[in-house]
Short mmCIF file of N, CA, C and O in Angstrom, two decimals:
data_model
loop_
_atom_site.label_atom_id
_atom_site.label_comp_id
_atom_site.label_asym_id
_atom_site.label_seq_id
_atom_site.Cartn_x
_atom_site.Cartn_y
_atom_site.Cartn_z
N MET A 1438 32.77 56.38 -15.12
CA MET A 1438 32.28 56.57 -16.57
C MET A 1438 33.14 57.42 -17.67
O MET A 1438 33.28 56.95 -18.47
N LYS A 1439 33.82 58.24 -17.03
CA LYS A 1439 34.67 58.94 -17.96
C LYS A 1439 35.69 58.29 -18.58
O LYS A 1439 36.17 58.41 -19.82
N ARG A 1440 36.40 57.38 -17.81
CA ARG A 1440 37.30 56.51 -18.16
C ARG A 1440 36.45 55.38 -19.15
O ARG A 1440 37.36 55.10 -19.97
N LEU A 1441 35.58 55.00 -19.04
CA LEU A 1441 34.81 53.93 -20.14
C LEU A 1441 34.59 54.99 -21.39
O LEU A 1441 34.93 54.28 -22.50
N LEU A 1442 34.11 56.00 -21.25
CA LEU A 1442 33.81 56.85 -22.44
C LEU A 1442 35.13 57.27 -23.33
O LEU A 1442 35.19 57.16 -24.38
N ASP A 1443 35.94 57.41 -22.67
CA ASP A 1443 37.55 57.56 -23.04
C ASP A 1443 37.96 56.27 -23.87
O ASP A 1443 38.81 56.58 -24.94
N TYR A 1444 38.08 55.21 -23.32
CA TYR A 1444 38.17 54.06 -23.82
C TYR A 1444 37.55 53.80 -25.16
O TYR A 1444 37.88 53.38 -26.18
N PHE A 1445 36.07 53.90 -24.95
CA PHE A 1445 35.33 53.76 -26.21
C PHE A 1445 35.75 54.98 -27.27
O PHE A 1445 35.73 54.36 -28.51
N SER A 1446 36.32 56.16 -26.90
CA SER A 1446 36.64 56.86 -28.03
C SER A 1446 37.84 56.32 -28.65
O SER A 1446 38.25 56.50 -29.97
N ARG A 1447 38.79 55.86 -27.75
CA ARG A 1447 40.02 55.12 -28.43
C ARG A 1447 39.59 54.13 -29.20
O ARG A 1447 40.51 53.92 -30.23
N LEU A 1448 38.78 53.18 -28.68
CA LEU A 1448 38.38 51.95 -29.72
C LEU A 1448 38.14 52.69 -31.27
O LEU A 1448 38.20 51.92 -32.03
N GLY A 1449 37.18 53.76 -31.23
CA GLY A 1449 36.62 54.32 -32.11
C GLY A 1449 37.84 54.72 -33.24
O GLY A 1449 37.76 54.40 -34.51
N SER A 1450 38.89 55.12 -32.66
CA SER A 1450 40.10 55.56 -33.41
C SER A 1450 40.68 54.26 -33.97
O SER A 1450 41.31 54.26 -35.02
N LYS A 1451 40.64 52.90 -32.94
CA LYS A 1451 41.46 52.07 -33.63
C LYS A 1451 40.81 51.34 -34.84
O LYS A 1451 41.31 51.03 -35.56
N TYR A 1452 39.23 51.49 -34.82
CA TYR A 1452 38.72 51.18 -35.85
C TYR A 1452 38.28 52.09 -37.01
O TYR A 1452 37.64 51.76 -37.83
N GLU A 1453 39.20 53.14 -36.82
CA GLU A 1453 38.87 54.33 -37.79
C GLU A 1453 37.36 54.63 -38.11
O GLU A 1453 36.87 54.96 -39.40
N LEU A 1454 36.69 54.89 -36.97
CA LEU A 1454 35.51 54.99 -36.90
C LEU A 1454 35.25 56.76 -36.40
O LEU A 1454 35.90 56.93 -35.54
N THR A 1455 33.94 57.07 -37.07
CA THR A 1455 33.91 58.73 -36.53
C THR A 1455 32.20 58.55 -36.37
O THR A 1455 31.55 58.27 -37.16
N PHE A 1456 31.95 58.79 -34.79
CA PHE A 1456 30.72 58.42 -34.48
C PHE A 1456 29.77 59.72 -34.88
O PHE A 1456 29.87 60.98 -34.55
N SER A 1457 28.43 59.38 -35.48
CA SER A 1457 27.64 60.44 -35.77
C SER A 1457 26.36 60.27 -34.58
O SER A 1457 25.87 61.19 -34.44
N SER A 1458 26.44 59.14 -33.80
CA SER A 1458 25.34 58.96 -33.12
C SER A 1458 26.04 58.07 -31.98
O SER A 1458 26.98 57.04 -32.21
N GLN A 1459 25.65 58.33 -30.79
CA GLN A 1459 26.12 57.36 -29.49
C GLN A 1459 24.93 57.22 -28.57
O GLN A 1459 24.19 57.92 -28.42
N GLU A 1460 25.00 56.05 -27.99
CA GLU A 1460 24.24 55.97 -26.88
C GLU A 1460 24.85 55.10 -25.62
O GLU A 1460 25.70 54.29 -25.90
N VAL A 1461 24.75 55.77 -24.56
CA VAL A 1461 25.28 55.18 -23.48
C VAL A 1461 24.27 54.45 -22.58
O VAL A 1461 23.15 54.92 -22.06
N LEU A 1462 24.20 53.05 -22.08
CA LEU A 1462 23.58 52.30 -21.64
C LEU A 1462 23.94 51.78 -20.39
O LEU A 1462 25.29 52.20 -19.95
N ARG A 1463 23.37 51.41 -19.55
CA ARG A 1463 23.87 51.02 -18.24
C ARG A 1463 25.17 50.01 -18.07
O ARG A 1463 26.26 50.46 -17.80
N ASN A 1464 25.38 49.09 -18.96
CA ASN A 1464 26.46 48.45 -19.21
C ASN A 1464 26.90 48.21 -20.82
O ASN A 1464 27.60 47.01 -20.89
N CYS A 1465 26.62 49.18 -21.36
CA CYS A 1465 26.85 49.18 -23.01
C CYS A 1465 26.96 50.56 -23.47
O CYS A 1465 26.27 51.55 -23.01
N ILE A 1466 28.01 50.82 -24.41
CA ILE A 1466 28.04 51.89 -25.26
C ILE A 1466 27.90 51.42 -26.59
O ILE A 1466 28.91 50.65 -26.99
N ILE A 1467 27.09 52.26 -27.43
CA ILE A 1467 27.26 52.03 -28.74
C ILE A 1467 27.48 53.22 -29.33
O ILE A 1467 26.94 54.49 -29.12
N GLY A 1468 28.04 53.22 -30.66
CA GLY A 1468 28.42 54.33 -31.39
C GLY A 1468 28.24 54.00 -33.13
O GLY A 1468 28.88 53.06 -33.26
N LEU A 1469 27.85 54.90 -33.59
CA LEU A 1469 27.47 54.73 -35.30
C LEU A 1469 28.24 55.59 -35.96
O LEU A 1469 28.28 56.61 -35.63
N ASP A 1470 28.95 55.05 -36.76
CA ASP A 1470 29.82 55.81 -37.76
C ASP A 1470 28.70 55.66 -39.24
O ASP A 1470 28.77 54.73 -39.94
N GLY A 1471 27.96 56.73 -39.27
CA GLY A 1471 27.05 56.62 -40.48
C GLY A 1471 27.52 56.51 -41.82
O GLY A 1471 26.79 55.78 -42.72
N VAL A 1472 28.63 57.17 -41.93
CA VAL A 1472 29.45 57.11 -43.42
C VAL A 1472 29.85 55.78 -43.54
O VAL A 1472 29.25 55.27 -44.66
N GLN A 1473 30.59 55.11 -42.93
CA GLN A 1473 30.88 53.72 -42.91
C GLN A 1473 30.12 52.75 -42.66
O GLN A 1473 30.32 51.41 -42.94
N ARG A 1474 28.84 53.07 -42.09
CA ARG A 1474 27.77 52.06 -41.89
C ARG A 1474 28.32 51.09 -40.81
O ARG A 1474 28.02 49.88 -41.22
N LYS A 1475 28.90 51.49 -39.93
CA LYS A 1475 29.31 50.68 -38.82
C LYS A 1475 28.79 50.84 -37.59
O LYS A 1475 28.90 52.19 -37.37
N LEU A 1476 28.73 49.96 -36.78
CA LEU A 1476 28.24 50.28 -35.29
C LEU A 1476 29.36 49.45 -34.27
O LEU A 1476 29.50 48.45 -34.48
N LEU A 1477 29.90 50.49 -33.59
CA LEU A 1477 30.85 49.85 -32.57
C LEU A 1477 29.79 49.59 -31.28
O LEU A 1477 29.29 50.32 -30.58
N VAL A 1478 30.29 48.38 -30.55
CA VAL A 1478 29.48 48.04 -29.26
C VAL A 1478 30.51 47.92 -28.42
O VAL A 1478 31.40 46.98 -28.56
N LEU A 1479 30.58 48.23 -27.29
CA LEU A 1479 31.26 47.95 -25.96
C LEU A 1479 30.48 47.60 -25.06
O LEU A 1479 29.56 48.42 -24.49
N ASN A 1480 30.53 46.23 -24.53
CA ASN A 1480 29.57 45.76 -23.48
C ASN A 1480 30.65 45.48 -22.30
O ASN A 1480 31.78 45.05 -22.57
N GLY A 1481 29.94 45.94 -21.10
CA GLY A 1481 30.61 45.59 -19.83
C GLY A 1481 29.83 44.52 -19.20
O GLY A 1481 28.72 44.45 -19.29
N THR A 1482 30.43 43.67 -17.94
CA THR A 1482 29.81 42.90 -17.43
C THR A 1482 30.08 43.25 -15.75
O THR A 1482 30.58 44.31 -15.43
N ASN A 1483 29.42 42.88 -14.87
CA ASN A 1483 29.35 43.22 -13.51
C ASN A 1483 30.60 42.70 -13.05
O ASN A 1483 30.96 43.55 -11.90
N SER A 1484 31.41 41.76 -13.65
CA SER A 1484 32.68 41.53 -13.24
C SER A 1484 33.75 42.62 -13.45
O SER A 1484 34.88 42.51 -13.19
N GLY A 1485 33.25 43.31 -14.44
CA GLY A 1485 34.42 44.53 -14.87
C GLY A 1485 35.04 44.14 -15.94
O GLY A 1485 35.56 44.85 -16.52
N SER A 1486 34.86 43.23 -16.69
CA SER A 1486 35.43 42.86 -18.06
C SER A 1486 34.64 43.50 -19.18
O SER A 1486 33.56 43.70 -19.08
N LEU A 1487 35.40 43.65 -20.34
CA LEU A 1487 34.81 44.50 -21.17
C LEU A 1487 34.99 43.75 -22.70
O LEU A 1487 35.91 42.95 -22.93
N THR A 1488 33.91 43.54 -23.70
CA THR A 1488 34.03 43.04 -24.84
C THR A 1488 33.61 44.22 -25.75
O THR A 1488 32.65 44.97 -25.45
N GLU A 1489 34.40 44.12 -27.06
CA GLU A 1489 33.98 44.87 -27.97
C GLU A 1489 33.75 44.05 -29.24
O GLU A 1489 34.31 43.27 -29.65
N TYR A 1490 33.03 44.89 -30.22
CA TYR A 1490 32.83 44.21 -31.55
C TYR A 1490 32.17 45.49 -32.40
O TYR A 1490 31.44 46.46 -31.95
N VAL A 1491 32.31 45.22 -33.93
CA VAL A 1491 31.97 46.16 -34.84
C VAL A 1491 30.97 45.26 -35.70
O VAL A 1491 31.18 44.34 -36.12
N ILE A 1492 29.91 45.94 -35.51
CA ILE A 1492 28.73 45.29 -36.54
C ILE A 1492 28.63 46.39 -37.67
O ILE A 1492 28.55 47.36 -37.76
N ASP A 1493 28.91 45.35 -38.88
CA ASP A 1493 29.10 46.26 -40.36
C ASP A 1493 27.51 46.02 -40.87
O ASP A 1493 27.07 44.93 -41.08
N LEU A 1494 26.78 47.04 -40.94
CA LEU A 1494 25.32 47.17 -41.32
C LEU A 1494 25.09 46.57 -42.94
O LEU A 1494 24.17 46.33 -43.25
N ASN A 1495 26.46 46.66 -43.67
CA ASN A 1495 26.19 46.14 -44.95
C ASN A 1495 26.04 44.69 -44.98
O ASN A 1495 25.74 43.92 -45.82
N GLN A 1496 26.25 43.92 -43.66
CA GLN A 1496 26.27 42.53 -43.74
C GLN A 1496 24.97 42.09 -42.84
O GLN A 1496 24.67 41.11 -42.57
N VAL A 1497 24.12 43.14 -42.47
CA VAL A 1497 22.80 43.02 -41.60
C VAL A 1497 21.84 42.73 -42.34
O VAL A 1497 21.42 43.61 -43.32
N SER A 1498 20.91 41.62 -42.16
CA SER A 1498 19.69 41.39 -43.14
C SER A 1498 18.29 42.01 -42.22
O SER A 1498 17.53 42.20 -42.95
N ASN A 1499 18.30 42.03 -40.93
CA ASN A 1499 17.21 42.64 -40.18
C ASN A 1499 17.70 43.18 -38.83
O ASN A 1499 18.70 42.46 -38.20
N CYS A 1500 17.18 44.20 -38.12
CA CYS A 1500 17.31 44.55 -37.24
C CYS A 1500 16.10 44.81 -36.48
O CYS A 1500 15.11 45.40 -37.07
N SER A 1501 16.20 44.45 -35.13
CA SER A 1501 14.58 44.21 -34.54
C SER A 1501 14.73 44.32 -33.31
O SER A 1501 15.82 44.37 -32.59
N VAL A 1502 13.67 44.74 -32.51
CA VAL A 1502 13.60 44.91 -31.01
C VAL A 1502 13.14 43.56 -30.57
O VAL A 1502 12.12 43.27 -30.81
N LYS A 1503 13.92 43.13 -29.68
CA LYS A 1503 13.53 41.58 -29.32
C LYS A 1503 13.32 41.58 -27.85
O LYS A 1503 14.25 42.09 -27.26
N LYS A 1504 12.10 41.06 -27.48
CA LYS A 1504 11.85 41.02 -25.86
C LYS A 1504 11.63 39.59 -25.41
O LYS A 1504 10.90 38.72 -26.36
N GLN A 1505 12.07 39.11 -24.41
CA GLN A 1505 12.19 37.87 -23.96
C GLN A 1505 11.38 38.06 -22.33
O GLN A 1505 12.05 38.73 -21.72
N TYR A 1506 10.36 37.28 -22.37
CA TYR A 1506 9.70 37.23 -21.28
C TYR A 1506 9.81 35.93 -20.30
O TYR A 1506 10.31 35.11 -20.93
N GLY A 1507 9.71 36.16 -19.04
CA GLY A 1507 9.98 35.07 -18.01
C GLY A 1507 8.67 34.14 -18.14
O GLY A 1507 7.30 34.37 -18.74
N ARG A 1508 8.37 33.09 -17.09
CA ARG A 1508 7.16 32.34 -17.23
C ARG A 1508 6.13 33.30 -16.76
O ARG A 1508 6.25 33.68 -15.34
N ILE A 1509 4.69 33.25 -17.07
CA ILE A 1509 3.59 33.86 -16.75
C ILE A 1509 2.67 32.57 -16.27
O ILE A 1509 2.15 31.82 -16.86
N HIS A 1510 2.35 32.58 -14.97
CA HIS A 1510 1.47 31.78 -14.62
C HIS A 1510 0.00 31.96 -14.94
O HIS A 1510 -0.08 33.06 -15.19
N VAL A 1511 -0.71 31.02 -14.41
CA VAL A 1511 -2.24 31.16 -14.94
C VAL A 1511 -2.71 32.27 -14.07
O VAL A 1511 -2.42 32.32 -12.94
N ASN A 1512 -3.42 32.95 -14.91
CA ASN A 1512 -3.91 34.27 -13.94
C ASN A 1512 -3.03 35.32 -13.80
O ASN A 1512 -3.40 36.35 -13.07
N GLY A 1513 -1.70 35.25 -13.88
CA GLY A 1513 -0.70 36.10 -13.43
C GLY A 1513 -0.70 37.46 -14.19
O GLY A 1513 -0.49 38.42 -13.60
N LEU A 1514 -1.42 37.50 -15.41
CA LEU A 1514 -1.58 38.75 -15.96
C LEU A 1514 -2.61 39.74 -15.27
O LEU A 1514 -3.05 40.76 -15.45
N ARG A 1515 -3.63 38.89 -14.36
CA ARG A 1515 -4.67 39.50 -13.67
C ARG A 1515 -4.05 40.60 -12.55
O ARG A 1515 -4.64 41.57 -11.98
N LYS A 1516 -2.73 39.84 -11.91
CA LYS A 1516 -2.20 40.49 -10.99
C LYS A 1516 -1.14 41.42 -11.17
O LYS A 1516 -0.85 42.27 -10.57
N ARG A 1517 -0.27 41.04 -12.31
CA ARG A 1517 0.63 41.95 -12.60
C ARG A 1517 0.63 42.21 -14.23
O ARG A 1517 -0.14 41.34 -14.93
N LYS A 1518 1.28 43.31 -14.52
CA LYS A 1518 1.20 43.79 -15.92
C LYS A 1518 2.27 42.98 -16.47
O LYS A 1518 3.34 42.53 -16.22
N LEU A 1519 2.10 42.82 -18.18
CA LEU A 1519 3.10 41.98 -18.95
C LEU A 1519 4.49 42.49 -18.60
O LEU A 1519 5.63 41.64 -18.70
N GLU A 1520 4.82 43.69 -18.67
CA GLU A 1520 5.93 44.23 -18.35
C GLU A 1520 6.59 43.91 -17.31
O GLU A 1520 8.09 43.83 -17.44
N HIS A 1521 6.21 43.38 -16.35
CA HIS A 1521 6.80 42.79 -15.06
C HIS A 1521 7.25 41.67 -15.31
O HIS A 1521 8.18 41.04 -14.45
N TYR A 1522 7.01 40.93 -16.15
CA TYR A 1522 7.39 39.69 -16.68
C TYR A 1522 8.55 39.65 -17.56
O TYR A 1522 9.24 38.84 -18.04
N LEU A 1523 8.94 40.84 -18.19
CA LEU A 1523 9.88 41.15 -19.17
C LEU A 1523 11.35 40.97 -18.47
O LEU A 1523 11.64 41.39 -17.35
N GLU A 1524 12.34 40.05 -18.90
CA GLU A 1524 13.44 39.59 -18.48
C GLU A 1524 14.55 40.58 -19.41
O GLU A 1524 15.55 40.44 -18.78
N ARG A 1525 14.49 40.60 -20.62
CA ARG A 1525 15.57 41.15 -21.55
C ARG A 1525 14.90 41.63 -22.43
O ARG A 1525 13.88 41.24 -23.04
N MET A 1526 15.25 42.92 -23.13
CA MET A 1526 14.84 43.41 -24.23
C MET A 1526 16.33 43.93 -24.87
O MET A 1526 17.12 44.73 -24.05
N THR A 1527 16.47 43.70 -26.19
CA THR A 1527 17.72 44.01 -26.93
C THR A 1527 17.30 44.40 -28.56
O THR A 1527 16.30 43.98 -28.96
N LEU A 1528 18.30 45.01 -28.88
CA LEU A 1528 18.60 45.44 -30.26
C LEU A 1528 18.96 44.18 -31.14
O LEU A 1528 20.06 43.92 -30.96
N HIS A 1529 18.26 43.05 -32.02
CA HIS A 1529 18.54 41.91 -32.44
C HIS A 1529 19.14 42.18 -33.97
O HIS A 1529 18.16 42.67 -34.53
N PHE A 1530 20.54 41.60 -34.02
CA PHE A 1530 20.85 41.72 -35.56
C PHE A 1530 20.88 40.30 -36.27
O PHE A 1530 21.27 39.49 -35.64
N ARG A 1531 20.09 40.19 -37.14
CA ARG A 1531 20.38 39.04 -38.03
C ARG A 1531 21.23 39.56 -39.49
O ARG A 1531 20.90 40.52 -39.78
N PHE A 1532 22.26 38.31 -39.59
CA PHE A 1532 23.11 38.88 -40.78
C PHE A 1532 22.90 38.02 -42.14
O PHE A 1532 22.12 37.14 -42.00
N LEU A 1533 23.34 38.70 -43.13
CA LEU A 1533 23.03 37.89 -44.43
C LEU A 1533 23.83 36.48 -44.47
O LEU A 1533 23.13 35.65 -44.94
N LEU A 1534 24.93 36.44 -44.13
CA LEU A 1534 25.61 35.04 -44.07
C LEU A 1534 25.38 34.19 -42.90
O LEU A 1534 24.69 35.10 -41.98
N GLU A 1535 25.96 33.27 -42.85
CA GLU A 1535 25.49 32.21 -41.83
C GLU A 1535 26.19 32.77 -40.50
O GLU A 1535 27.39 31.99 -40.17
N LYS A 1536 26.18 33.76 -40.12
CA LYS A 1536 26.76 34.48 -39.15
C LYS A 1536 25.91 34.33 -37.66
O LYS A 1536 24.68 34.57 -38.07
N GLN A 1537 26.30 34.18 -36.38
CA GLN A 1537 25.46 34.01 -35.43
C GLN A 1537 25.20 35.70 -35.11
O GLN A 1537 25.65 36.51 -35.38
N PRO A 1538 23.55 35.54 -34.78
CA PRO A 1538 23.03 36.64 -34.51
C PRO A 1538 23.93 37.60 -33.34
O PRO A 1538 24.23 36.82 -32.70
N ALA A 1539 23.38 39.16 -33.40
CA ALA A 1539 24.19 39.86 -32.41
C ALA A 1539 23.04 40.29 -31.49
O ALA A 1539 21.82 40.76 -32.27
N ASP A 1540 23.23 40.52 -30.35
CA ASP A 1540 22.18 41.27 -29.53
C ASP A 1540 23.00 42.50 -28.57
O ASP A 1540 23.89 42.32 -28.06
N ILE A 1541 22.41 43.81 -28.65
CA ILE A 1541 22.69 44.88 -27.86
C ILE A 1541 21.64 44.66 -26.97
O ILE A 1541 20.59 45.09 -26.81
N PRO A 1542 22.41 44.83 -25.52
CA PRO A 1542 20.85 44.78 -24.50
C PRO A 1542 20.85 46.19 -24.01
O PRO A 1542 21.59 47.09 -23.92
N PHE A 1543 19.45 46.64 -23.92
CA PHE A 1543 18.73 47.76 -23.66
C PHE A 1543 18.25 47.67 -22.34
O PHE A 1543 18.31 48.68 -21.73
N PHE A 1544 17.69 46.47 -21.77
CA PHE A 1544 17.01 46.26 -20.81
C PHE A 1544 17.40 44.86 -20.04
O PHE A 1544 17.30 44.02 -20.80
N LYS A 1545 17.68 44.85 -18.88
CA LYS A 1545 17.68 43.38 -18.25
C LYS A 1545 17.19 43.57 -16.65
O LYS A 1545 17.53 44.44 -16.11
N GLN A 1546 16.52 42.48 -16.76
CA GLN A 1546 15.39 42.80 -15.23
C GLN A 1546 16.46 42.73 -13.93
O GLN A 1546 15.99 43.50 -12.95
N ALA A 1547 17.55 41.98 -13.98
CA ALA A 1547 18.49 41.69 -12.92
C ALA A 1547 19.29 43.10 -12.66
O ALA A 1547 19.58 43.32 -11.78
N GLU A 1548 19.45 44.13 -13.77
CA GLU A 1548 20.10 45.23 -13.72
C GLU A 1548 19.34 46.26 -13.58
O GLU A 1548 19.83 47.65 -13.29
N ASN A 1549 18.24 46.31 -14.18
CA ASN A 1549 17.68 47.78 -14.79
C ASN A 1549 16.13 47.71 -13.64
O ASN A 1549 15.45 46.76 -13.56
N ASN A 1550 15.57 48.87 -13.43
CA ASN A 1550 14.08 48.99 -12.71
C ASN A 1550 13.35 48.95 -13.70
O ASN A 1550 13.32 49.60 -14.87
N ILE A 1551 11.96 48.53 -13.42
CA ILE A 1551 10.94 48.47 -14.54
C ILE A 1551 10.66 49.63 -14.81
O ILE A 1551 9.94 50.00 -15.72
N SER A 1552 10.93 51.18 -13.92
CA SER A 1552 10.60 52.40 -14.26
C SER A 1552 11.27 52.77 -15.47
O SER A 1552 10.92 53.64 -16.05
N GLU A 1553 12.51 52.17 -15.66
CA GLU A 1553 13.37 52.34 -16.63
C GLU A 1553 12.87 52.03 -18.62
O GLU A 1553 13.12 52.49 -19.28
N LEU A 1554 11.94 51.31 -18.08
CA LEU A 1554 11.56 50.36 -19.11
C LEU A 1554 11.10 51.28 -20.42
O LEU A 1554 11.59 50.88 -21.67
N ARG A 1555 10.00 51.96 -20.01
CA ARG A 1555 9.60 52.98 -21.34
C ARG A 1555 10.58 53.66 -22.10
O ARG A 1555 10.49 53.77 -23.36
N ALA A 1556 11.37 54.35 -21.08
CA ALA A 1556 12.59 54.96 -21.58
C ALA A 1556 13.57 54.27 -22.63
O ALA A 1556 13.89 54.63 -23.77
N LEU A 1557 14.04 53.12 -22.19
CA LEU A 1557 14.90 52.12 -22.83
C LEU A 1557 14.14 51.66 -24.15
O LEU A 1557 14.80 51.18 -24.85
N GLU A 1558 12.94 51.31 -24.00
CA GLU A 1558 12.09 50.95 -25.13
C GLU A 1558 12.07 52.04 -26.32
O GLU A 1558 12.15 51.59 -27.48
N ASP A 1559 11.98 52.92 -26.12
CA ASP A 1559 11.84 54.31 -26.96
C ASP A 1559 13.23 54.60 -27.52
O ASP A 1559 13.46 54.57 -28.83
N LYS A 1560 14.20 54.38 -26.74
CA LYS A 1560 15.79 54.38 -27.32
C LYS A 1560 15.91 53.22 -28.17
O LYS A 1560 16.41 53.31 -29.34
N ALA A 1561 15.71 51.99 -27.93
CA ALA A 1561 15.96 50.89 -28.86
C ALA A 1561 14.98 50.95 -30.07
O ALA A 1561 15.61 50.63 -31.11
N GLU A 1562 13.71 51.38 -30.01
CA GLU A 1562 13.08 51.69 -31.02
C GLU A 1562 13.56 52.85 -31.85
O GLU A 1562 13.64 52.40 -33.33
N LYS A 1563 14.11 53.62 -31.45
CA LYS A 1563 14.73 54.69 -32.27
C LYS A 1563 16.26 54.38 -32.86
O LYS A 1563 16.22 54.58 -34.19
N TRP A 1564 16.76 53.52 -32.30
CA TRP A 1564 17.87 52.88 -32.95
C TRP A 1564 17.26 51.91 -33.98
O TRP A 1564 18.26 51.82 -35.16
N LYS A 1565 16.39 51.33 -33.84
CA LYS A 1565 15.90 50.01 -34.91
C LYS A 1565 15.76 51.10 -36.27
O LYS A 1565 15.92 50.53 -37.20
N VAL A 1566 14.82 51.84 -35.98
CA VAL A 1566 14.55 52.73 -36.94
C VAL A 1566 15.57 53.28 -37.79
O VAL A 1566 15.89 53.24 -39.22
N ILE A 1567 16.81 53.82 -37.07
CA ILE A 1567 17.76 54.55 -37.88
C ILE A 1567 18.64 53.30 -38.63
O ILE A 1567 19.01 53.74 -39.58
N LEU A 1568 18.87 52.36 -37.68
CA LEU A 1568 19.85 51.43 -38.51
C LEU A 1568 19.08 50.47 -39.45
O LEU A 1568 19.67 50.25 -40.54
N SER A 1569 17.70 50.30 -39.39
CA SER A 1569 17.01 49.67 -40.57
C SER A 1569 17.12 50.27 -41.78
O SER A 1569 17.18 49.88 -42.81
N LYS A 1570 17.01 51.77 -41.56
CA LYS A 1570 17.33 52.68 -42.87
C LYS A 1570 18.49 52.54 -43.61
O LYS A 1570 18.54 52.82 -44.68
N MET A 1571 19.46 52.07 -42.86
CA MET A 1571 20.91 51.90 -43.44
C MET A 1571 21.19 50.37 -43.81
O MET A 1571 22.29 50.46 -44.15
N LEU A 1572 20.27 49.76 -43.96
CA LEU A 1572 20.66 48.23 -44.29
C LEU A 1572 20.67 48.19 -45.93
O LEU A 1572 20.21 49.52 -46.66
N PRO A 1573 21.37 47.35 -46.55
CA PRO A 1573 21.31 47.48 -47.84
C PRO A 1573 20.10 47.45 -48.67
O PRO A 1573 19.05 46.97 -48.39
N VAL A 1574 20.31 48.26 -49.77
CA VAL A 1574 18.92 48.77 -50.55
C VAL A 1574 18.18 47.75 -51.07
O VAL A 1574 17.22 47.69 -50.87
N SER A 1575 18.99 46.63 -51.49
CA SER A 1575 18.31 45.54 -52.06
C SER A 1575 17.27 44.98 -50.98
O SER A 1575 15.87 44.57 -51.19
N LEU A 1576 17.51 44.98 -49.67
CA LEU A 1576 16.92 44.30 -48.44
C LEU A 1576 15.58 45.30 -48.48
O LEU A 1576 14.54 44.83 -47.81
N LYS A 1577 15.81 46.49 -48.22
CA LYS A 1577 14.61 47.41 -47.85
C LYS A 1577 13.70 47.48 -48.99
O LYS A 1577 12.57 47.44 -48.67
N LYS A 1578 13.94 47.13 -50.20
CA LYS A 1578 12.96 46.93 -51.24
C LYS A 1578 11.89 45.51 -50.99
O LYS A 1578 10.66 45.92 -51.35
N SER A 1579 12.49 44.92 -50.29
CA SER A 1579 11.82 43.47 -50.19
C SER A 1579 11.09 43.50 -48.93
O SER A 1579 10.33 42.63 -48.44
N ALA A 1580 11.54 44.54 -48.01
CA ALA A 1580 10.88 44.35 -46.71
C ALA A 1580 9.52 45.10 -46.66
O ALA A 1580 9.26 45.55 -47.59
#
């Protein structure tokens, strides 16, 4: 983990970012440069490969918490709670231009325990609030 954080710090220098907030998740690290309104994302995979990208908040039209559920069988909610069907929860970004949306994974059923869900949901909501306040002013007025 220390090597990963060191690498993340070097990436911040590479992109000339100074982080005012950071979050370390299971396979992802995010860092916010509040002054430049940019978010650095470093995603890791189970195979060990890393991908990095920068989200320019000036280009974001919407930031939301997105939940994807698996198939719920008839009467399934009588036996199990809805959260047991949650497959994935992400911080979802839509952009002003015709750019593909971006997702930052906060919860994956295959990687996280259901007992972690509440804390991860709280973190995702906290980031959504922080980042939504940083969206372009013209969008906030219409929201």
